[in-house]
GROMACS .gro file of C-alpha atoms in nm:
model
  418
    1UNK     CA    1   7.342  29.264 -11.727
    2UNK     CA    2   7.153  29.618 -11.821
    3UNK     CA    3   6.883  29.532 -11.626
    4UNK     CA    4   7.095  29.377 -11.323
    5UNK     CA    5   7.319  29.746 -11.346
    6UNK     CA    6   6.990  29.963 -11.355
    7UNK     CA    7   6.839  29.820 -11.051
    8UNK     CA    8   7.148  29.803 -10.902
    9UNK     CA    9   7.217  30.177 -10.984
   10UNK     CA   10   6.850  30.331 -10.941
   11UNK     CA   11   6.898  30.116 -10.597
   12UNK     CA   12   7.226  30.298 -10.461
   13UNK     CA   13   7.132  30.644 -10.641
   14UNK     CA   14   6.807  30.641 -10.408
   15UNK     CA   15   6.986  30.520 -10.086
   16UNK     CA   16   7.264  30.756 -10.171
   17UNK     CA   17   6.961  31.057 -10.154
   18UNK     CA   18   6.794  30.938  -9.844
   19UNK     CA   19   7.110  30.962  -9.680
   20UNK     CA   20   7.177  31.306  -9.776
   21UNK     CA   21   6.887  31.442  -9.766
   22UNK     CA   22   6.834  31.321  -9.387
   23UNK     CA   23   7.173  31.472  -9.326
   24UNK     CA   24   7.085  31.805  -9.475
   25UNK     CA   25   6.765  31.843  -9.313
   26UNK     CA   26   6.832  31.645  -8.978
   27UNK     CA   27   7.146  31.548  -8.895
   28UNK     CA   28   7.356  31.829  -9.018
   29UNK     CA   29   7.407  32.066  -8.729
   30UNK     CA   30   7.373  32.460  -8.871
   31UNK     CA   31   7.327  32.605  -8.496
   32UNK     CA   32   7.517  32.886  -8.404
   33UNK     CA   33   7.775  32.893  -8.151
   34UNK     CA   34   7.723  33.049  -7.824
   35UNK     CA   35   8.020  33.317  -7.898
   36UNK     CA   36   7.815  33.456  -8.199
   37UNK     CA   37   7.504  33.526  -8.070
   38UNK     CA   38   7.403  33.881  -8.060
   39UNK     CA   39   7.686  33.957  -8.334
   40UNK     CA   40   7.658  34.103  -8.663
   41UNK     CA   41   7.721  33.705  -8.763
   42UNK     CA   42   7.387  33.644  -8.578
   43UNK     CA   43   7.160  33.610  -8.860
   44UNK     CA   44   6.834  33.680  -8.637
   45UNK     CA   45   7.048  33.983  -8.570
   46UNK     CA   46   6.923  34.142  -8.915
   47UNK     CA   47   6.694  33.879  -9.031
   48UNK     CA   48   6.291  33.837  -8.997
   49UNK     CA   49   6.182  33.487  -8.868
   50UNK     CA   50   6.063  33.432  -9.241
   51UNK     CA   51   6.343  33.542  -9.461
   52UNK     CA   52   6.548  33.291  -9.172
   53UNK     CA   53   6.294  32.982  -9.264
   54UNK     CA   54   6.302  33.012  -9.610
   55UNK     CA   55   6.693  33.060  -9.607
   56UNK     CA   56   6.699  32.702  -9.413
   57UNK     CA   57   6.443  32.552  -9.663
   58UNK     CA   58   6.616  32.701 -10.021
   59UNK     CA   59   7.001  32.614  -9.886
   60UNK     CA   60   6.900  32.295  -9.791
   61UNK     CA   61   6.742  32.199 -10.139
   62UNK     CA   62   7.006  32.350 -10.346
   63UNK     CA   63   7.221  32.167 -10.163
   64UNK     CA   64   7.031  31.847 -10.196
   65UNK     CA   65   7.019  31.896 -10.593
   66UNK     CA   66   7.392  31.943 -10.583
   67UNK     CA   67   7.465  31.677 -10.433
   68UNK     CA   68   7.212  31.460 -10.605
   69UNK     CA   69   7.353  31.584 -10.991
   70UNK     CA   70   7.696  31.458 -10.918
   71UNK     CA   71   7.647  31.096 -10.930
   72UNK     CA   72   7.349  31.168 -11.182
   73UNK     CA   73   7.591  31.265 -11.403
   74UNK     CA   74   7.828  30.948 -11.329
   75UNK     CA   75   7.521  30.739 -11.379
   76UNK     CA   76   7.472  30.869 -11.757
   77UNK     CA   77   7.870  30.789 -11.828
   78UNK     CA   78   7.752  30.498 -11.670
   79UNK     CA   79   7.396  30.400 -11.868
   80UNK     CA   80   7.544  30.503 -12.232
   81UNK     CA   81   7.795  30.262 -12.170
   82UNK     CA   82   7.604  29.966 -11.979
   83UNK     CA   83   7.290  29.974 -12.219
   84UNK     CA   84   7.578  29.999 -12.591
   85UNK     CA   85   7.475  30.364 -12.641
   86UNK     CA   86   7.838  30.442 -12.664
   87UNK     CA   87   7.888  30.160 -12.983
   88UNK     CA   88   7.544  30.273 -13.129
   89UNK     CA   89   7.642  30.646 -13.168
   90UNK     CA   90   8.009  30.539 -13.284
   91UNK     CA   91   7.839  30.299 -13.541
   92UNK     CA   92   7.627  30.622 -13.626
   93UNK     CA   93   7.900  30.887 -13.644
   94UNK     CA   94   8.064  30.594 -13.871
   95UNK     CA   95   7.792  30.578 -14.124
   96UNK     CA   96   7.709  30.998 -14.124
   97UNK     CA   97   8.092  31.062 -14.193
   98UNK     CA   98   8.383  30.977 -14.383
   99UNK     CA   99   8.632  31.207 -14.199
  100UNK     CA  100   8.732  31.143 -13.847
  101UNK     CA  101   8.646  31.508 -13.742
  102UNK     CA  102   8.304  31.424 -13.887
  103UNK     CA  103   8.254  31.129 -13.703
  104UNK     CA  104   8.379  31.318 -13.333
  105UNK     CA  105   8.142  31.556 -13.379
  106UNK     CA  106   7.873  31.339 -13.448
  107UNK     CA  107   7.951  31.136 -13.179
  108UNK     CA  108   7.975  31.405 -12.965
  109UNK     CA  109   7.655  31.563 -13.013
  110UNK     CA  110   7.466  31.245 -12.984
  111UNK     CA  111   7.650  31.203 -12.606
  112UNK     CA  112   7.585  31.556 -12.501
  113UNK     CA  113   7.208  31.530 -12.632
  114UNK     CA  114   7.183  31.242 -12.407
  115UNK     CA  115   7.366  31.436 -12.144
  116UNK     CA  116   7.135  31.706 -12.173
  117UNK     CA  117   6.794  31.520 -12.191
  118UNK     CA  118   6.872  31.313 -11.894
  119UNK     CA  119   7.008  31.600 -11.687
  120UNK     CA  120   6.694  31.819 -11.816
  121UNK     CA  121   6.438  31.771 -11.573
  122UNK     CA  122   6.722  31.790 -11.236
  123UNK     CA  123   6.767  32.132 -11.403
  124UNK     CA  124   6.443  32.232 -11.411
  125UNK     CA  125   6.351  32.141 -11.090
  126UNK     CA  126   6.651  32.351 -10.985
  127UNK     CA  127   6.507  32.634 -11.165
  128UNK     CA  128   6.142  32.609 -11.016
  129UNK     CA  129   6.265  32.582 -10.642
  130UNK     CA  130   6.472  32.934 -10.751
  131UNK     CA  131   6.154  33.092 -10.891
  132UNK     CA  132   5.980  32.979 -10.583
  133UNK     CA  133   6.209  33.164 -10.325
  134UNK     CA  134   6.192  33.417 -10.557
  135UNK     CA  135   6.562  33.400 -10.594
  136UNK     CA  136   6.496  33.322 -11.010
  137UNK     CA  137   6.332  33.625 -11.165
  138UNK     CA  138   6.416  33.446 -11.557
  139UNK     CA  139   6.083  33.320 -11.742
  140UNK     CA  140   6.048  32.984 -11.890
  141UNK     CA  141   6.148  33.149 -12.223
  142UNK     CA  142   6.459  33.302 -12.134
  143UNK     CA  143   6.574  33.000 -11.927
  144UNK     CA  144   6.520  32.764 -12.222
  145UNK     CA  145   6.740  33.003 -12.404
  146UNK     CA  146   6.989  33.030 -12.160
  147UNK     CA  147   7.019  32.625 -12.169
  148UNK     CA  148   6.998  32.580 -12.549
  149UNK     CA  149   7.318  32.864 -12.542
  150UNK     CA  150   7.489  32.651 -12.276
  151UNK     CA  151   7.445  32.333 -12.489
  152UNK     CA  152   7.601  32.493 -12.778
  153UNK     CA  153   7.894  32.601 -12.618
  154UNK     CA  154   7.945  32.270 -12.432
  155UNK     CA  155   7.899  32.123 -12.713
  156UNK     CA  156   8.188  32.334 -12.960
  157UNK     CA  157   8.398  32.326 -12.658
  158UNK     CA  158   8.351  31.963 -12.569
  159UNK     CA  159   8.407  31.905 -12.984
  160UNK     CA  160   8.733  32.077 -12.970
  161UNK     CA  161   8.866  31.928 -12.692
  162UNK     CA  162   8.775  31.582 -12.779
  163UNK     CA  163   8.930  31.619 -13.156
  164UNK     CA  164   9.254  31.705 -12.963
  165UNK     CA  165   9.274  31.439 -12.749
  166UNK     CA  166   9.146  31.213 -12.972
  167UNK     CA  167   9.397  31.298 -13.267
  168UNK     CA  168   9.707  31.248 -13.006
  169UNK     CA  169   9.580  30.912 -12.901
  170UNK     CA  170   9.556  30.771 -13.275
  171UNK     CA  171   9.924  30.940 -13.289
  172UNK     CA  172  10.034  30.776 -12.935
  173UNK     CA  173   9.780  30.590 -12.730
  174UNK     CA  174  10.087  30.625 -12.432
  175UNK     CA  175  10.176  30.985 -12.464
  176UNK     CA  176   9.881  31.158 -12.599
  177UNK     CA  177   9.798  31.349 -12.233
  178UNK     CA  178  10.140  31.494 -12.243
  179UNK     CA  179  10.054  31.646 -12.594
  180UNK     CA  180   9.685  31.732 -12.520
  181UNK     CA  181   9.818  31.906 -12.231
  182UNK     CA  182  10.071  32.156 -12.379
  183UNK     CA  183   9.778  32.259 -12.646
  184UNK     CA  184   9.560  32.262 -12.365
  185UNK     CA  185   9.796  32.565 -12.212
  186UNK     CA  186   9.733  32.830 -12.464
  187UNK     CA  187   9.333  32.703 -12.488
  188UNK     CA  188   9.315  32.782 -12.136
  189UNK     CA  189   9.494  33.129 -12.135
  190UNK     CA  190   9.244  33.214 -12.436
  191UNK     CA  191   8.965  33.076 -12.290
  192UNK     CA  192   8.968  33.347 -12.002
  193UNK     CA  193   9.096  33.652 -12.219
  194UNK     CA  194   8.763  33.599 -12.443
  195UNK     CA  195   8.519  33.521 -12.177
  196UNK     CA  196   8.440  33.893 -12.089
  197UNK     CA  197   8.388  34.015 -12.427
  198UNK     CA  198   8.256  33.650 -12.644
  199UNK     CA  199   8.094  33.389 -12.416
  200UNK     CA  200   7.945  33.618 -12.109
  201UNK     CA  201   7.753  33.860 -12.339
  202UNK     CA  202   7.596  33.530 -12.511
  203UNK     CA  203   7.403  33.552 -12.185
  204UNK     CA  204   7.299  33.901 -12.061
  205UNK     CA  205   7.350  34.221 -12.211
  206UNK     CA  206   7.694  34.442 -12.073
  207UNK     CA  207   7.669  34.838 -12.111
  208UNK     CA  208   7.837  35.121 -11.939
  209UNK     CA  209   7.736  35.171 -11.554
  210UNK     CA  210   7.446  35.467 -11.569
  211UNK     CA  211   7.544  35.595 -11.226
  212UNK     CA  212   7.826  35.808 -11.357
  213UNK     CA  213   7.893  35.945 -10.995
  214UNK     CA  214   7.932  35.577 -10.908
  215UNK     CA  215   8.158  35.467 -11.137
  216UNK     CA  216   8.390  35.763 -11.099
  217UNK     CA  217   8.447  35.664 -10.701
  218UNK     CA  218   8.467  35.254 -10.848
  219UNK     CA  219   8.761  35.382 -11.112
  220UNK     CA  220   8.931  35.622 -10.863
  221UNK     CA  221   8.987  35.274 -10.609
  222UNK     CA  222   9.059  35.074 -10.940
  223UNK     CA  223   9.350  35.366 -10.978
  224UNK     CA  224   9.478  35.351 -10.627
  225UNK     CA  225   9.539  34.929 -10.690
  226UNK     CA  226   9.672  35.035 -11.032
  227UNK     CA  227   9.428  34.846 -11.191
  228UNK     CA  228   9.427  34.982 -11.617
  229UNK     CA  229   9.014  35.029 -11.646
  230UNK     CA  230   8.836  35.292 -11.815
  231UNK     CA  231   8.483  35.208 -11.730
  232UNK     CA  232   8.282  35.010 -11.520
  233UNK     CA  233   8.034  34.759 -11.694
  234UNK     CA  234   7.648  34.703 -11.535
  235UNK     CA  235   7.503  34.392 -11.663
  236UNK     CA  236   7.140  34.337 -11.623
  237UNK     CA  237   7.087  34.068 -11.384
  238UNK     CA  238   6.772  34.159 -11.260
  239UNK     CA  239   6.569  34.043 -11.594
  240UNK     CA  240   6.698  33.673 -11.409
  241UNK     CA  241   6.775  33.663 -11.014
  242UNK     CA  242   6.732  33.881 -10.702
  243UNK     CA  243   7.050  33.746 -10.596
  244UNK     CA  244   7.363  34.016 -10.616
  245UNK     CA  245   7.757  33.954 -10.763
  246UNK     CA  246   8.030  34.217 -10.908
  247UNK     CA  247   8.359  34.074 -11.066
  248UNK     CA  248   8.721  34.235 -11.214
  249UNK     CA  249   8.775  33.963 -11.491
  250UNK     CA  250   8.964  33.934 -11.801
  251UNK     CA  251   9.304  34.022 -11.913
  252UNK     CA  252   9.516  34.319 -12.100
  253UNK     CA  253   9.281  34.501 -12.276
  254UNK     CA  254   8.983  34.265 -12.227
  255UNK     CA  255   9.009  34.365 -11.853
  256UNK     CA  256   8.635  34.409 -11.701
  257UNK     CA  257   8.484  34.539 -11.396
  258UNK     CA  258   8.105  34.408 -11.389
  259UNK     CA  259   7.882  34.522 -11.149
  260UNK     CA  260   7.527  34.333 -11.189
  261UNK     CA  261   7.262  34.574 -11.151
  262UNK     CA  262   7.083  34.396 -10.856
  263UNK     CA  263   7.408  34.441 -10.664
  264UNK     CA  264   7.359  34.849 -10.738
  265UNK     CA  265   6.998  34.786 -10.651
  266UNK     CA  266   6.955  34.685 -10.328
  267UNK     CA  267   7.320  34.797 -10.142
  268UNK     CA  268   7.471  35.156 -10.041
  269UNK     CA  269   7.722  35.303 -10.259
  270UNK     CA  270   7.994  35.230  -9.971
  271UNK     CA  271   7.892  34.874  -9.995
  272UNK     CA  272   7.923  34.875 -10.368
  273UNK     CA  273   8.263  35.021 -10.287
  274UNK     CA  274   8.350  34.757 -10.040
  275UNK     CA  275   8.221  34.477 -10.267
  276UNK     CA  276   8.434  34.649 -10.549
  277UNK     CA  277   8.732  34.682 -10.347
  278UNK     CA  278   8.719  34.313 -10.265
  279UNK     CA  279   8.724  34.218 -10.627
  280UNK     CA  280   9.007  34.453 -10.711
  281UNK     CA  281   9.119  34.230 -10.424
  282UNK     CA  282   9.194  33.918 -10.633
  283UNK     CA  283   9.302  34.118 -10.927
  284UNK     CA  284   9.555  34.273 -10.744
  285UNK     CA  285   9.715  33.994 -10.525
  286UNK     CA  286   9.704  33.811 -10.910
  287UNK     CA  287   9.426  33.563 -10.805
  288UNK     CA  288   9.334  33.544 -11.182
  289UNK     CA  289   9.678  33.450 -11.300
  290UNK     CA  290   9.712  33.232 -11.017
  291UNK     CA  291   9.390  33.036 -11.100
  292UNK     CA  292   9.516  32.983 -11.469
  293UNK     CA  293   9.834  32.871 -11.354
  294UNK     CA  294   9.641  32.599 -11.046
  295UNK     CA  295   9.420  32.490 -11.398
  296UNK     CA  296   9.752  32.422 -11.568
  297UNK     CA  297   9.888  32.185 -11.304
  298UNK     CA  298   9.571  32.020 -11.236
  299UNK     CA  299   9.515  31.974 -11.636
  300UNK     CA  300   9.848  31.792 -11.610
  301UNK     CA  301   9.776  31.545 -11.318
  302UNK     CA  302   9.451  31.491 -11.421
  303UNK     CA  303   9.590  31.376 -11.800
  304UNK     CA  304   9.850  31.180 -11.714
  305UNK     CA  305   9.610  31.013 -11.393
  306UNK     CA  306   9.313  30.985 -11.628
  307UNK     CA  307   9.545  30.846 -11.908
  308UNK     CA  308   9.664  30.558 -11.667
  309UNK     CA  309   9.240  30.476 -11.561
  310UNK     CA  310   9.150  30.508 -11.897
  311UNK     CA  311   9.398  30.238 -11.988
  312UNK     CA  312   9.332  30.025 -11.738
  313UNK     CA  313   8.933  30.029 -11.802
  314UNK     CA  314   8.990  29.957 -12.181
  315UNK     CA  315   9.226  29.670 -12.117
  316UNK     CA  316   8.931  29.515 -11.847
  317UNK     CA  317   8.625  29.587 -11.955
  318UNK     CA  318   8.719  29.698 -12.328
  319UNK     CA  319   8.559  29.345 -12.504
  320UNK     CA  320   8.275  29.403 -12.236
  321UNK     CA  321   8.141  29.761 -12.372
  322UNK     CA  322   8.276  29.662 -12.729
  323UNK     CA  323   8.566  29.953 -12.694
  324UNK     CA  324   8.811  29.849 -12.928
  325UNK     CA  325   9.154  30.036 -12.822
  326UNK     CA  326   9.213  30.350 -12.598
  327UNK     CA  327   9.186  30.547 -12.896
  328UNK     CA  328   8.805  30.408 -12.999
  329UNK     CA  329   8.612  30.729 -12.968
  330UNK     CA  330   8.378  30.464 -12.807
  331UNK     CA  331   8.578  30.502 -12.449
  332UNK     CA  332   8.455  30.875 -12.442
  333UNK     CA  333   8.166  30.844 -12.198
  334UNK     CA  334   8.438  30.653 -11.970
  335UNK     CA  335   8.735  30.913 -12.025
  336UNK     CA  336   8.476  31.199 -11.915
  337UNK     CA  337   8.341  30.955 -11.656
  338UNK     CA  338   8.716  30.951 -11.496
  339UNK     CA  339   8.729  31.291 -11.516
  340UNK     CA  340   8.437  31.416 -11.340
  341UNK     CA  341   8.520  31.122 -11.076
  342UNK     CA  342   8.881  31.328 -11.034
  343UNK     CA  343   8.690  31.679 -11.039
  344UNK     CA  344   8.466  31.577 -10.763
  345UNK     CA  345   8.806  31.449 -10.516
  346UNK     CA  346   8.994  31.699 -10.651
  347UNK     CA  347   8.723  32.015 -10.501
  348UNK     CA  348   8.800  32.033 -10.169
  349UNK     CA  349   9.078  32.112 -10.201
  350UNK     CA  350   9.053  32.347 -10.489
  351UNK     CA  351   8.771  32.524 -10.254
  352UNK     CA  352   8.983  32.548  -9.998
  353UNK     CA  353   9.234  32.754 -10.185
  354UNK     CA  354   8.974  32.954 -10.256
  355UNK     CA  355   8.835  33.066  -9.971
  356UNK     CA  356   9.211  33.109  -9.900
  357UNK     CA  357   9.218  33.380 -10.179
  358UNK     CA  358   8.836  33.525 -10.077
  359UNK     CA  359   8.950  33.586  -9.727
  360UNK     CA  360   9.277  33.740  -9.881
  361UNK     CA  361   9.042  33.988 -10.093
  362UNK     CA  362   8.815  34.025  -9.764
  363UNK     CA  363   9.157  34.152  -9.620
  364UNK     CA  364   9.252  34.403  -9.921
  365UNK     CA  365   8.916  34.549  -9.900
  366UNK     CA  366   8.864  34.636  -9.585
  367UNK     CA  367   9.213  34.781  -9.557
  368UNK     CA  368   9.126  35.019  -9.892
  369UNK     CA  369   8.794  35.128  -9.797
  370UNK     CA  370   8.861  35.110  -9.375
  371UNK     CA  371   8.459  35.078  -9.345
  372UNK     CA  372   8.331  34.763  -9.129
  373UNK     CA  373   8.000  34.859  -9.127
  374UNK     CA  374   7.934  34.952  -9.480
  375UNK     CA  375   8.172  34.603  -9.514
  376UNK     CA  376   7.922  34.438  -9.288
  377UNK     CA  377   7.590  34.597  -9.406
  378UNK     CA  378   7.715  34.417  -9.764
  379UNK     CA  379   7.765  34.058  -9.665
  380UNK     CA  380   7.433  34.096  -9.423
  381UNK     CA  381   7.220  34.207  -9.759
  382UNK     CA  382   7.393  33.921  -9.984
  383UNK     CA  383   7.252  33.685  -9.739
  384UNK     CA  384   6.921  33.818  -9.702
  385UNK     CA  385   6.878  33.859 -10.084
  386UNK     CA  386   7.016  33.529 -10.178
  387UNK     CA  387   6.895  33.354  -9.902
  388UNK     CA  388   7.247  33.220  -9.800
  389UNK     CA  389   7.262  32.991  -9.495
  390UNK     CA  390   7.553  33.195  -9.294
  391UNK     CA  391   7.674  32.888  -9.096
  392UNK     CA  392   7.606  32.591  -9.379
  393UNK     CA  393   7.643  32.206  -9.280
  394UNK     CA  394   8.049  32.091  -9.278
  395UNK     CA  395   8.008  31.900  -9.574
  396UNK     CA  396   7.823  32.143  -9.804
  397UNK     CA  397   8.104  32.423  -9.720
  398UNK     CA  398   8.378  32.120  -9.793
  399UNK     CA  399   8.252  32.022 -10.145
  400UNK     CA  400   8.051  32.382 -10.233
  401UNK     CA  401   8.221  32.696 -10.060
  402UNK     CA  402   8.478  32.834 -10.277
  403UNK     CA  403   8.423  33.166 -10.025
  404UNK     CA  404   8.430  33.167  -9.693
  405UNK     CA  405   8.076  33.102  -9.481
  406UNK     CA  406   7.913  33.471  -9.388
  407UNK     CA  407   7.966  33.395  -9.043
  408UNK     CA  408   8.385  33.350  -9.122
  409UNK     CA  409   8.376  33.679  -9.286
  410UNK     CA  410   8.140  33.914  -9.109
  411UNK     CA  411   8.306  33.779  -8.726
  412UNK     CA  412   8.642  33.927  -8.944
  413UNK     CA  413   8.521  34.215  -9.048
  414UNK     CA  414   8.378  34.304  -8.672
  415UNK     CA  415   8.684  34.170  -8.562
  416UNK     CA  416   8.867  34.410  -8.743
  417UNK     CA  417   8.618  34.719  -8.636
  418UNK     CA  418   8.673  34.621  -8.269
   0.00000   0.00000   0.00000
């Protein structure tokens, strides 16, 4: 049977690539319309004829590593629980530990260490094809730090989580997603009010933006959308990408405006300001609130859903991968297997909204600064620095663009100058 689902698997995984890889780099069509040419949208418009090869080349890999990660990560759900991993590290977390919490975290940490191993080399590969566009200024060192950080902090959150869910289902194996979910509601709100100020400076270092000047015209638009911020925070990006971002994130008095410093490198003050403007943008028209409150709602279908799978899977296959009851912590790797399978439906639509809300911020900004060309000076340099594909394949904006595609938003914003 392991050997009959691994050949089976390594089988479909490969197909699975060939075909999206050939539709990425073939079949996919990326031309630009007619109506376009000659635009501001036209990327050979302010683009040389090498920055516009590699930008084909680096989309098209990222995407293929995407979309090559997603049923990796269903096919380690899949191997820990064809090959008994999922009985071997219950049997361990049984024998380490007395107490239940113990034994979860045990258990835990042996099923993200797997996680992480497998997914390990798909990462760095990822990280190589960045340093060799040049996009990835981070060294080897500061990556590896950057991962062990990010397995740490999966790891505590995955831990808590899990001990929640797992403590309702020993409670009530038919209600426990109705209980996980109303602790999950204050986890979430807390989650995003600590973010600014406890998980992103794990990462890079935050300090006050240098350009004083600057930061007085960022805080005088923050006024005009009545937006409470004292200061404007530059983060130092540059020690790990080329590629540009600014955010307003946060809530009450953990409210941030982040500018990374490769943003204030390579663009124009009134492009800052635009860029700026746009993130005020979501702040304003309460994208942040709405976001938490879209989580909420999804958190709640996706319980109650994954509850019902979960259930089902135990009661056929339960004797098959030795899971004893809904409540074994044994039926983990399936329960996080369901929910990445619900994730992955679930994002186009969830992108859809948000380029719903981008192109709402697009809107704000241009109407507070009333300057297209600074505007479309901005989104011209993202995509040169980042080497962004401004008219991506359908399916790669369907499952990947939570913004709209450069040529959406610069035809607006030249719209709007017209």
């Amino acid at each position: 049977m392991k050997k009959t689902f691994f050949w089976w698997f390594l089988g479909i995984f490969i197909l699975y690539g060939v075909i999206i890889a050939w539709y990425l780099f073939i079949g996919a069509n990326t031309e630009l319309p007619s109506q376009y040419k000659g635009t501001a949208a036209d990327p050979t418009t302010f683009m040389t004829n090498e920055q516009l090869l590699l930008s084909s080349e680096f989309s098209r890999i990222k995407h293929l590593i995407f979309f090559l990660s997603i049923p990796l990560e269903w096919g380690i759900y899949l191997v820990v629980l064809f090959f008994g991993l999922t009985v071997k590290f219950r049997d361990i977390a049984k024998g380490t530990m007395k107490i239940s919490v113990g034994r979860t975290a045990i258990f835990v940490f042996l099923l993200s260490g797997i996680s992480a191993i497998l997914s390990f080399p798909l990462d760095y590969i990822s990280y190589k094809v960045s340093q060799a566009y040049h996009i990835s200024t981070q060294s080897f060192h500061s990556w590896m730090r950057d991962q062990v950080i990010g397995f740490w902090l999966g790891f505590l959150i995955l831990f808590l989580v899990v001990s929640v869910i797992y403590f309702f289902m020993r409670k009530n194996e038919k209600r426990w997603w109705f209980y996980t979910w109303l602790v999950s509601i204050p986890f979430i709100i807390f989650m995003m009010y600590i973010q600014p100020v406890v998980i992103d400076p794990l990462y890079n270092d935050f300090y006050e933006l240098k350009d004083k000047e600057l930061e007085e015209e960022i805080l005088t638009l923050a006024d005009r959308a009545n937006i409470p911020a004292e200061r404007v925070f530059e983060v130092d990006m540059s020690k790990k990408t080329n590629a540009m971002n600014a955010y307003v994130t946060g809530i009450g008095s953990n409210l941030r405006i982040v500018l990374w410093d490769t943003t204030l490198n390579k663009l124009e003050d009134d492009e800052v300001l635009f860029i700026m403007a746009h993130e005020m943008g979501h702040y304003v028209m309460h994208h942040l609130y709405l976001n938490v409150l879209a989580s909420i709602v999804l958190t709640f279908f996706g319980l109650w859903f994954g509850s019902m799978v979960l259930r089902w899977f135990v009661k056929k296959f339960g004797k098959v991968f030795h899971i004893k009851g809904v409540s074994d912590i044994a039926s983990l790797p399936a329960l996080l297997l369901i929910f990445s399978l619900l994730s992955f439906l679930v994002s186009p639509i969830a992108n859809a909204i948000s380029r719903y809300h981008e192109h709402a911020a697009d809107q704000y900004a241009i109407t507070m600064t009333e300057d297209a060309d600074a505007a479309i000076g901005a989104f011209q340099q993202l995509t040169v620095t980042g080497l962004s594909e401004v008219r991506p394949p359908w399916i790669v904006k369907v499952f990947r663009y939570g913004h709209p595609t450069m040529l959406e938003r610069i035809h607006f914003l030249e719209t709007y100058k017209e």
